[in-house]
PDB file of C-alpha atoms and ligand atoms in Angstrom:
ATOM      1  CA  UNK A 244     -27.373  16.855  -4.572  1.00  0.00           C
ATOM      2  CA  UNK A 245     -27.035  14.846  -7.744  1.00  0.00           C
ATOM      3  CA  UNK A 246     -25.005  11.330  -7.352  1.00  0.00           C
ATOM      4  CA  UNK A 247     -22.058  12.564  -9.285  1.00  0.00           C
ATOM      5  CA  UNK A 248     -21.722  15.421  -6.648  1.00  0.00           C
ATOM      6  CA  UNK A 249     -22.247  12.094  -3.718  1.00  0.00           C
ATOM      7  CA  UNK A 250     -20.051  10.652  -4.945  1.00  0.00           C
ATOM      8  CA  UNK A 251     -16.916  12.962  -5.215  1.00  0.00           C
ATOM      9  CA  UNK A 252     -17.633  13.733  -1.752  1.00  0.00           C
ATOM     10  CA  UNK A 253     -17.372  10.748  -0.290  1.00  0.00           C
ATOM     11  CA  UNK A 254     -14.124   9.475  -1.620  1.00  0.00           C
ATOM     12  CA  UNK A 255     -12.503  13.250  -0.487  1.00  0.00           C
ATOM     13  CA  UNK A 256     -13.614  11.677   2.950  1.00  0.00           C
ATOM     14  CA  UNK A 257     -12.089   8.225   2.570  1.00  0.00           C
ATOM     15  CA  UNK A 258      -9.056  10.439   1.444  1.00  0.00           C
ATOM     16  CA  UNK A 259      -9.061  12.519   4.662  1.00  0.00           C
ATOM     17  CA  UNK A 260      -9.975   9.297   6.931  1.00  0.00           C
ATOM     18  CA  UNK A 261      -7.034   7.330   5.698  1.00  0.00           C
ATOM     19  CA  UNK A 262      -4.378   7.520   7.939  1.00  0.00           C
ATOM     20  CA  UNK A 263      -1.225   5.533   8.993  1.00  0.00           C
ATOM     21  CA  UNK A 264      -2.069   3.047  11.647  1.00  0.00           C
ATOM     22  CA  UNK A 265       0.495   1.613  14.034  1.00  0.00           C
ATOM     23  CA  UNK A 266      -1.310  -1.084  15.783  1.00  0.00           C
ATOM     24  CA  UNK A 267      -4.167  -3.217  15.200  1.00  0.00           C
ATOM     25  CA  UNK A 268      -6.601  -5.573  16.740  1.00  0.00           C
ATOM     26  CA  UNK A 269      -5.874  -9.390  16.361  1.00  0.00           C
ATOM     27  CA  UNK A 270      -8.966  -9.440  14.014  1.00  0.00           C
ATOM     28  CA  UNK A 271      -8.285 -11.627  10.832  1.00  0.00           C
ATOM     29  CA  UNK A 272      -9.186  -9.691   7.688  1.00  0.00           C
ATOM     30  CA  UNK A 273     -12.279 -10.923   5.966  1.00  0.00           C
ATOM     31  CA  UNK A 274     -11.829 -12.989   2.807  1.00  0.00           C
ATOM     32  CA  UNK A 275     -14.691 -10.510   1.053  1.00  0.00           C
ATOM     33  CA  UNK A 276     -12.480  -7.322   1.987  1.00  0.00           C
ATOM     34  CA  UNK A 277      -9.391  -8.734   0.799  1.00  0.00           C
ATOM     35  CA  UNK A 278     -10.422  -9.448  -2.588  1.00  0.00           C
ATOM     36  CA  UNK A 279     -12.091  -6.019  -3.153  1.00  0.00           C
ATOM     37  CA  UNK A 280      -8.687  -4.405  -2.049  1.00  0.00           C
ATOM     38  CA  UNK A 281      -6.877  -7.067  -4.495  1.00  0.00           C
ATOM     39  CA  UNK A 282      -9.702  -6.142  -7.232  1.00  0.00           C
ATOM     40  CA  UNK A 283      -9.199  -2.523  -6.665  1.00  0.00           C
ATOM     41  CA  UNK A 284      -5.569  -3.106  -7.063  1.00  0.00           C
ATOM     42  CA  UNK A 285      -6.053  -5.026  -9.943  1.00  0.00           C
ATOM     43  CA  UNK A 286      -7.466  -2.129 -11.940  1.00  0.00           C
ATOM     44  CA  UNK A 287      -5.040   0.188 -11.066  1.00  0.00           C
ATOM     45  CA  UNK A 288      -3.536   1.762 -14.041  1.00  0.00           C
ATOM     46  CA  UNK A 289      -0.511   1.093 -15.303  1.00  0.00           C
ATOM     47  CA  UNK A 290       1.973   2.223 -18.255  1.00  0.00           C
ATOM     48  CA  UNK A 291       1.122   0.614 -21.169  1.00  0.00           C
ATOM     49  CA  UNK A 292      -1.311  -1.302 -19.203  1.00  0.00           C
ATOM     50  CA  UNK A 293       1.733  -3.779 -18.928  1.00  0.00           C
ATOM     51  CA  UNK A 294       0.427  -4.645 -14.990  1.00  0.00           C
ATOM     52  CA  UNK A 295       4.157  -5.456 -13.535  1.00  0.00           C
ATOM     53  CA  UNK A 296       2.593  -6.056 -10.358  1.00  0.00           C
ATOM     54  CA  UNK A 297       2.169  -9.008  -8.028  1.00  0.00           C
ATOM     55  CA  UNK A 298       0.660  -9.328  -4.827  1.00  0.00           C
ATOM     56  CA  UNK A 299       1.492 -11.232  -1.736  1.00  0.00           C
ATOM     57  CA  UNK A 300      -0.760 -11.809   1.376  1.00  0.00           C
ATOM     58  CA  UNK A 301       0.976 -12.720   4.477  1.00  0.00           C
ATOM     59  CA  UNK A 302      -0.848 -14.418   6.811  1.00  0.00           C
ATOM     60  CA  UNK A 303       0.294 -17.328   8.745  1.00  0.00           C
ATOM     61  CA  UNK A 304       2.258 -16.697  11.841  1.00  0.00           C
ATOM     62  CA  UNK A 305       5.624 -18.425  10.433  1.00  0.00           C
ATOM     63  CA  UNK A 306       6.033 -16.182   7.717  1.00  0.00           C
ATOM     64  CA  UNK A 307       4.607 -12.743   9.226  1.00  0.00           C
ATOM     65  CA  UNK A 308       7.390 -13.361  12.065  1.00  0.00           C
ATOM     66  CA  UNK A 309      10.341 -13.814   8.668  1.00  0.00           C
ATOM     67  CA  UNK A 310       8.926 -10.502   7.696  1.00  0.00           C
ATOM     68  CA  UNK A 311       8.249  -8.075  11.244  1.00  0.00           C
ATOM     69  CA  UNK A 312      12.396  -9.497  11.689  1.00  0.00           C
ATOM     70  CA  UNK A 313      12.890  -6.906   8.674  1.00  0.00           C
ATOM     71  CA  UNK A 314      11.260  -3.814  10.242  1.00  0.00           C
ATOM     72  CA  UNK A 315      12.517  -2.249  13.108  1.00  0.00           C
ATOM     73  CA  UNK A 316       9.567  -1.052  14.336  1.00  0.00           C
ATOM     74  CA  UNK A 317       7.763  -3.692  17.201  1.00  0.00           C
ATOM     75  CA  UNK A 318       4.151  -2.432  16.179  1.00  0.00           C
ATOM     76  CA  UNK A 319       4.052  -3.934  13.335  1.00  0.00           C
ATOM     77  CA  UNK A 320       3.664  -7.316  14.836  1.00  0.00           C
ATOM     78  CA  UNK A 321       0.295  -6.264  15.736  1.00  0.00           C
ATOM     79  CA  UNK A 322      -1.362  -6.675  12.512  1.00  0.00           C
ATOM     80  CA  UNK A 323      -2.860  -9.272  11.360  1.00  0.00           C
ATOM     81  CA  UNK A 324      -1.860  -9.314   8.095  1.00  0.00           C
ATOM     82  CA  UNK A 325       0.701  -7.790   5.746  1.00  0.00           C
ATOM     83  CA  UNK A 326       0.613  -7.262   1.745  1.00  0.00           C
ATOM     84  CA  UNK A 327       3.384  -6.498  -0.458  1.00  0.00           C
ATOM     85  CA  UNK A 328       3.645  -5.414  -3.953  1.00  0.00           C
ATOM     86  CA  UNK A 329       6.354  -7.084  -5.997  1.00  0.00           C
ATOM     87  CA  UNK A 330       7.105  -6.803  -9.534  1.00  0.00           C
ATOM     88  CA  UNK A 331      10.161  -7.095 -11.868  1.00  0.00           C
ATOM     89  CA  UNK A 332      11.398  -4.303 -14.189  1.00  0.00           C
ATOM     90  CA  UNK A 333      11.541  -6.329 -17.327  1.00  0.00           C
ATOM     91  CA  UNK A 334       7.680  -6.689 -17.020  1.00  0.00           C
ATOM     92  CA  UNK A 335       7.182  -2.768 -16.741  1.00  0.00           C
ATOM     93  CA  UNK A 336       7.447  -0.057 -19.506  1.00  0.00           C
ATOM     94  CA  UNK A 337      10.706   1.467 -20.486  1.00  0.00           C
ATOM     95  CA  UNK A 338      10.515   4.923 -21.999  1.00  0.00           C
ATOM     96  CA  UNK A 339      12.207   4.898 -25.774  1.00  0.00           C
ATOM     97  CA  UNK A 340      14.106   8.435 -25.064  1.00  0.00           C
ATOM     98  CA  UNK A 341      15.771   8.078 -21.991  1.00  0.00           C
ATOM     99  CA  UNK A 342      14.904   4.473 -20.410  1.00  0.00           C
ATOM    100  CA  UNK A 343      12.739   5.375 -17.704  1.00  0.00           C
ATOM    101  CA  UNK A 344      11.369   2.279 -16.441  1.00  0.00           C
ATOM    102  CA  UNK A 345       7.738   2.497 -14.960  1.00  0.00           C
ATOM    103  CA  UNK A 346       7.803  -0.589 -12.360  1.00  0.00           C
ATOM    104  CA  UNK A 347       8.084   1.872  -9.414  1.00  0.00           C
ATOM    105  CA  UNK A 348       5.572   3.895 -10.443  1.00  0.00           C
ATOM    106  CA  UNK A 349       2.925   1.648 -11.766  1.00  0.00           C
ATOM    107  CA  UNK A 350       3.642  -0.423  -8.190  1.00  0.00           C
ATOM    108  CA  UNK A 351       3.361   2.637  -6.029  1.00  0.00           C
ATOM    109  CA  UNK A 352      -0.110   3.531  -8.111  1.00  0.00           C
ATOM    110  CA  UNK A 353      -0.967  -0.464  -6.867  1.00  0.00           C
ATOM    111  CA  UNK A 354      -0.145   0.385  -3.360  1.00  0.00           C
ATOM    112  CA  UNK A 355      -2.137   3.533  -3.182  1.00  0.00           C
ATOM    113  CA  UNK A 356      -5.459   1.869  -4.659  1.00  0.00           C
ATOM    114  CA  UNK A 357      -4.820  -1.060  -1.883  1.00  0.00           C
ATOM    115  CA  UNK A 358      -4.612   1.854   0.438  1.00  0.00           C
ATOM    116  CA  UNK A 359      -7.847   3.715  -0.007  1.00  0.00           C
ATOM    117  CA  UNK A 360      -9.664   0.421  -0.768  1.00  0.00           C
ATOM    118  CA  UNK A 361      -9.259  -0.928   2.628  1.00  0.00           C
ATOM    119  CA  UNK A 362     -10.055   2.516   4.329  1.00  0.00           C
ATOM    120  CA  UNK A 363     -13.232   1.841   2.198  1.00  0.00           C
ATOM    121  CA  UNK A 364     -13.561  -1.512   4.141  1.00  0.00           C
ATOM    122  CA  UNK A 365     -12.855  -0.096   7.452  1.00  0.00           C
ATOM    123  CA  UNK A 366      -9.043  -1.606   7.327  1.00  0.00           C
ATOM    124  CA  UNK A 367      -6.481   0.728   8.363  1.00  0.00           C
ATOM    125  CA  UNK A 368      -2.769   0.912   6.485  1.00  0.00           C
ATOM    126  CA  UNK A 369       0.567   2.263   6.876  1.00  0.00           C
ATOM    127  CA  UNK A 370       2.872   2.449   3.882  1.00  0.00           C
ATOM    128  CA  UNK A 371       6.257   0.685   4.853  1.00  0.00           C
ATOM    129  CA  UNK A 372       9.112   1.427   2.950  1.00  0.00           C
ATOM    130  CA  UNK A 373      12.100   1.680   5.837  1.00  0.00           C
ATOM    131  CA  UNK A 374      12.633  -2.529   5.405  1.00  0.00           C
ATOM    132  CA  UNK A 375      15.456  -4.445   5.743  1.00  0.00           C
ATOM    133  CA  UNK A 376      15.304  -5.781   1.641  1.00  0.00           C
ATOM    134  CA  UNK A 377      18.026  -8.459   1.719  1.00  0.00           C
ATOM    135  CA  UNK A 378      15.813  -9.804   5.013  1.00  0.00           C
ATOM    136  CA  UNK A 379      12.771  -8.874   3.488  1.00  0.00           C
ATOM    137  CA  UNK A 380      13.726 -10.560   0.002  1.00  0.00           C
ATOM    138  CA  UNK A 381      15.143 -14.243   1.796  1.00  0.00           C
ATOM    139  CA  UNK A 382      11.646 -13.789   4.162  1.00  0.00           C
ATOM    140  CA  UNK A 383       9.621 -14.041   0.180  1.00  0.00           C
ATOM    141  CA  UNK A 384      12.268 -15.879  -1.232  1.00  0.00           C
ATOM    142  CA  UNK A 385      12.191 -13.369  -3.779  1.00  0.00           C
ATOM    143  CA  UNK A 386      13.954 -14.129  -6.995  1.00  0.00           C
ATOM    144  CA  UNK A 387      17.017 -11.709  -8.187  1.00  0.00           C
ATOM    145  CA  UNK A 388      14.671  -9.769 -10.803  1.00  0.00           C
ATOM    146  CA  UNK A 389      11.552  -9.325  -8.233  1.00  0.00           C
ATOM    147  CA  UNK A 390      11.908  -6.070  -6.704  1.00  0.00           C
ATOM    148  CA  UNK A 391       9.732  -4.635  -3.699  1.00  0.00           C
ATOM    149  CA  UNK A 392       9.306  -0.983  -2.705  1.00  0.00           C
ATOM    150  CA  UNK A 393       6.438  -0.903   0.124  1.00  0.00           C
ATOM    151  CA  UNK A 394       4.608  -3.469   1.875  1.00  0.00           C
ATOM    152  CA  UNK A 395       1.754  -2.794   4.196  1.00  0.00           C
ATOM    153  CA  UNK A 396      -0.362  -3.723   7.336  1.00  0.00           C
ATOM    154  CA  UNK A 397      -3.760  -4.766   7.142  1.00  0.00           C
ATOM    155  CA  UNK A 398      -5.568  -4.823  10.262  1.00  0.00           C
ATOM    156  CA  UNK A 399      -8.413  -2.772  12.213  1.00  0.00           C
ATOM    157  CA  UNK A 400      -7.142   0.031  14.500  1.00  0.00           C
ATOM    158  CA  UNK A 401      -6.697  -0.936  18.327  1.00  0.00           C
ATOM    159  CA  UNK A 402      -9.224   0.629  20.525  1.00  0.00           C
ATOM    160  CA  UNK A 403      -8.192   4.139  21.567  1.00  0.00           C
ATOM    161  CA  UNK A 404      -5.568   3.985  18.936  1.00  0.00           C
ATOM    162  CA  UNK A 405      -5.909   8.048  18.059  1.00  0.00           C
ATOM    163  CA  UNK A 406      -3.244   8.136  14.850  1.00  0.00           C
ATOM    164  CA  UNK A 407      -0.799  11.176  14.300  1.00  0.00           C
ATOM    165  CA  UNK A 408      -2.558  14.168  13.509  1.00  0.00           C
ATOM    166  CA  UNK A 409      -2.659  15.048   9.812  1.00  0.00           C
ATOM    167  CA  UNK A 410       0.332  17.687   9.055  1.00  0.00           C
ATOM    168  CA  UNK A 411      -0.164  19.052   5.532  1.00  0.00           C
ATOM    169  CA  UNK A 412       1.334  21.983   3.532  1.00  0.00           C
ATOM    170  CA  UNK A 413      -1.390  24.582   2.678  1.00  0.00           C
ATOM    171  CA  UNK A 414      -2.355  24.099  -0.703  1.00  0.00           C
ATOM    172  CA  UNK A 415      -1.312  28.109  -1.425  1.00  0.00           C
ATOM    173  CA  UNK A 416       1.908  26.751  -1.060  1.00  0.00           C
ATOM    174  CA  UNK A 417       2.003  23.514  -3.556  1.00  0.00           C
ATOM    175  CA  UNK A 418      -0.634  24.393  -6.148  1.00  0.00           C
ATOM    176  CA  UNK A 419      -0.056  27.075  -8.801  1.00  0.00           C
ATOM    177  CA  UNK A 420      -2.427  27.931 -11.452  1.00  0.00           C
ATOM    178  CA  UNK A 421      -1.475  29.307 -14.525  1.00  0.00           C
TER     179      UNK A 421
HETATM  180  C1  FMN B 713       6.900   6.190   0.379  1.00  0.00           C
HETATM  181  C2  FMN B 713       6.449   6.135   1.813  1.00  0.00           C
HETATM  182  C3  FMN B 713       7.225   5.451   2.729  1.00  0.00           C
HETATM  183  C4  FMN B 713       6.803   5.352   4.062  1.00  0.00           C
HETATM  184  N1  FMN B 713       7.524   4.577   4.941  1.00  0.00           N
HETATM  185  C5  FMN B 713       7.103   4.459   6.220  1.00  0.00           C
HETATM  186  C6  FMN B 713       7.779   3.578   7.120  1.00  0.00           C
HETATM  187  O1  FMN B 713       8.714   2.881   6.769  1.00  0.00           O
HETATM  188  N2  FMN B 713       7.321   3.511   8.391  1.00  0.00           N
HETATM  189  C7  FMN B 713       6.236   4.219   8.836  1.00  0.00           C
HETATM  190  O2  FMN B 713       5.870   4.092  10.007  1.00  0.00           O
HETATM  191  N3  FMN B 713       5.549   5.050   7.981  1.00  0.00           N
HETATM  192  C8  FMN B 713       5.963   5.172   6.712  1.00  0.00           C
HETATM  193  N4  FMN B 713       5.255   5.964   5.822  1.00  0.00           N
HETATM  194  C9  FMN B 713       4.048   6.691   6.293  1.00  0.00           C
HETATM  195  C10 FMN B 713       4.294   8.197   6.392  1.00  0.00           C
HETATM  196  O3  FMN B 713       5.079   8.466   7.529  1.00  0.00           O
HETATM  197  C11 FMN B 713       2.925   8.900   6.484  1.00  0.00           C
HETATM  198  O4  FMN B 713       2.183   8.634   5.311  1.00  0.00           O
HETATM  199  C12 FMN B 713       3.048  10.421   6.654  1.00  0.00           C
HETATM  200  O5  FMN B 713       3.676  10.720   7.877  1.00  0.00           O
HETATM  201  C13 FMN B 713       1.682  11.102   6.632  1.00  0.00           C
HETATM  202  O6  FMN B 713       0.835  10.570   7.630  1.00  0.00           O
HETATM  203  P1  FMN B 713      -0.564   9.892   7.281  1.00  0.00           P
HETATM  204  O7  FMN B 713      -0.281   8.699   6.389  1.00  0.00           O
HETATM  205  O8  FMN B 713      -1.133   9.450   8.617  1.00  0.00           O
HETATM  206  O9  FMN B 713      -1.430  10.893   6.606  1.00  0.00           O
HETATM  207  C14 FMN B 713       5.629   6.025   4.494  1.00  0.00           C
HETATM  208  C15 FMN B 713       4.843   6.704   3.546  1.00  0.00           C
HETATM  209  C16 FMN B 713       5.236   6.731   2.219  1.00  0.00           C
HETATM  210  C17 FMN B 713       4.333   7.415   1.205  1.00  0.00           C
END
């Protein structure tokens, strides 16, 4: 096996072994892991490489308790960490013909790399979008341009967590070739 053919099959793994996690150990996140998943972030692509994107790193007990009051769900308390992606539209691309603006994209393509970059460290994820945002925005003290579409957990699974099995359309049914 040549290391082009390694390599392709190991991220399809890290894509198949990500899963959303809903509860965690206590276990801080390791500075080193944290900045390869804010690295990997970093070099996401984005349209017209204007990089809209910010990142925040919750942490200290005070302000992950502002932000598990604006999710409904009680696991989330469980992690030790939380990141969200923020960004404001008038730093993203807007499409000449029709005014498209890119800032959800480009920070959804942020999220995913922080995603599969701490499956690659071992951390476990869950993509949060079902927030309170005017208690999520006040928790940040988010200015009126920032806008935030996901935030996420960061924590290693609890022992004997076993997460929901993976439930995916056969590919017969989404792919067409032409
Ligand atoms: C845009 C988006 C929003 C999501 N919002 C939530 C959420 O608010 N709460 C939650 O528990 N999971 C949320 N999820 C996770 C999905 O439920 C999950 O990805 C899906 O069920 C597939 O499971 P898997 O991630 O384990 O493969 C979200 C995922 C995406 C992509």
């Amino acid at each position: 096996m040549n290391d082009q053919a390694l390599t392709t099959m190991d991220f399809h793994a890290l894509a198949a072994s990500r899963c959303s996690t809903r509860s965690f150990t206590q276990d801080p996140i390791p500075q080193d892991s944290l900045n390869r998943i804010l690295e990997t972030a970093r070099l996401a692509p984005s349209a017209k490489n204007l990089q809209p994107w910010r990142f925040i790193v919750i942490r200290t007990p005070e302000v992950l308790r502002t932000v598990h009051a604006c999710y409904s769900r009680d696991w989330l308390q469980t992690a030790p960490a939380i990141l969200v992606v923020t960004g404001r539209r008038c730093d993203a691309w807007v499409r000449a013909s029709d005014g498209y603006n890119s800032l959800e994209t480009d920070l959804s393509i942020a999220m995913d790399h922080i995603i599969l970059a701490a499956e690659n460290e071992g951390i476990s994820t869950c993509w949060i979008a079902a927030f309170d945002l005017p208690c999520l925005r006040r928790a940040l003290s988010l200015t009126g341009e920032d806008e935030v579409f996901a935030f996420t957990p960061l924590g290693y699974p609890a022992e004997g967590y076993t997460p929901v099995p993976k439930k995916r359309k056969p590919l017969e049914e989404i792919a067409t070739y032409l």
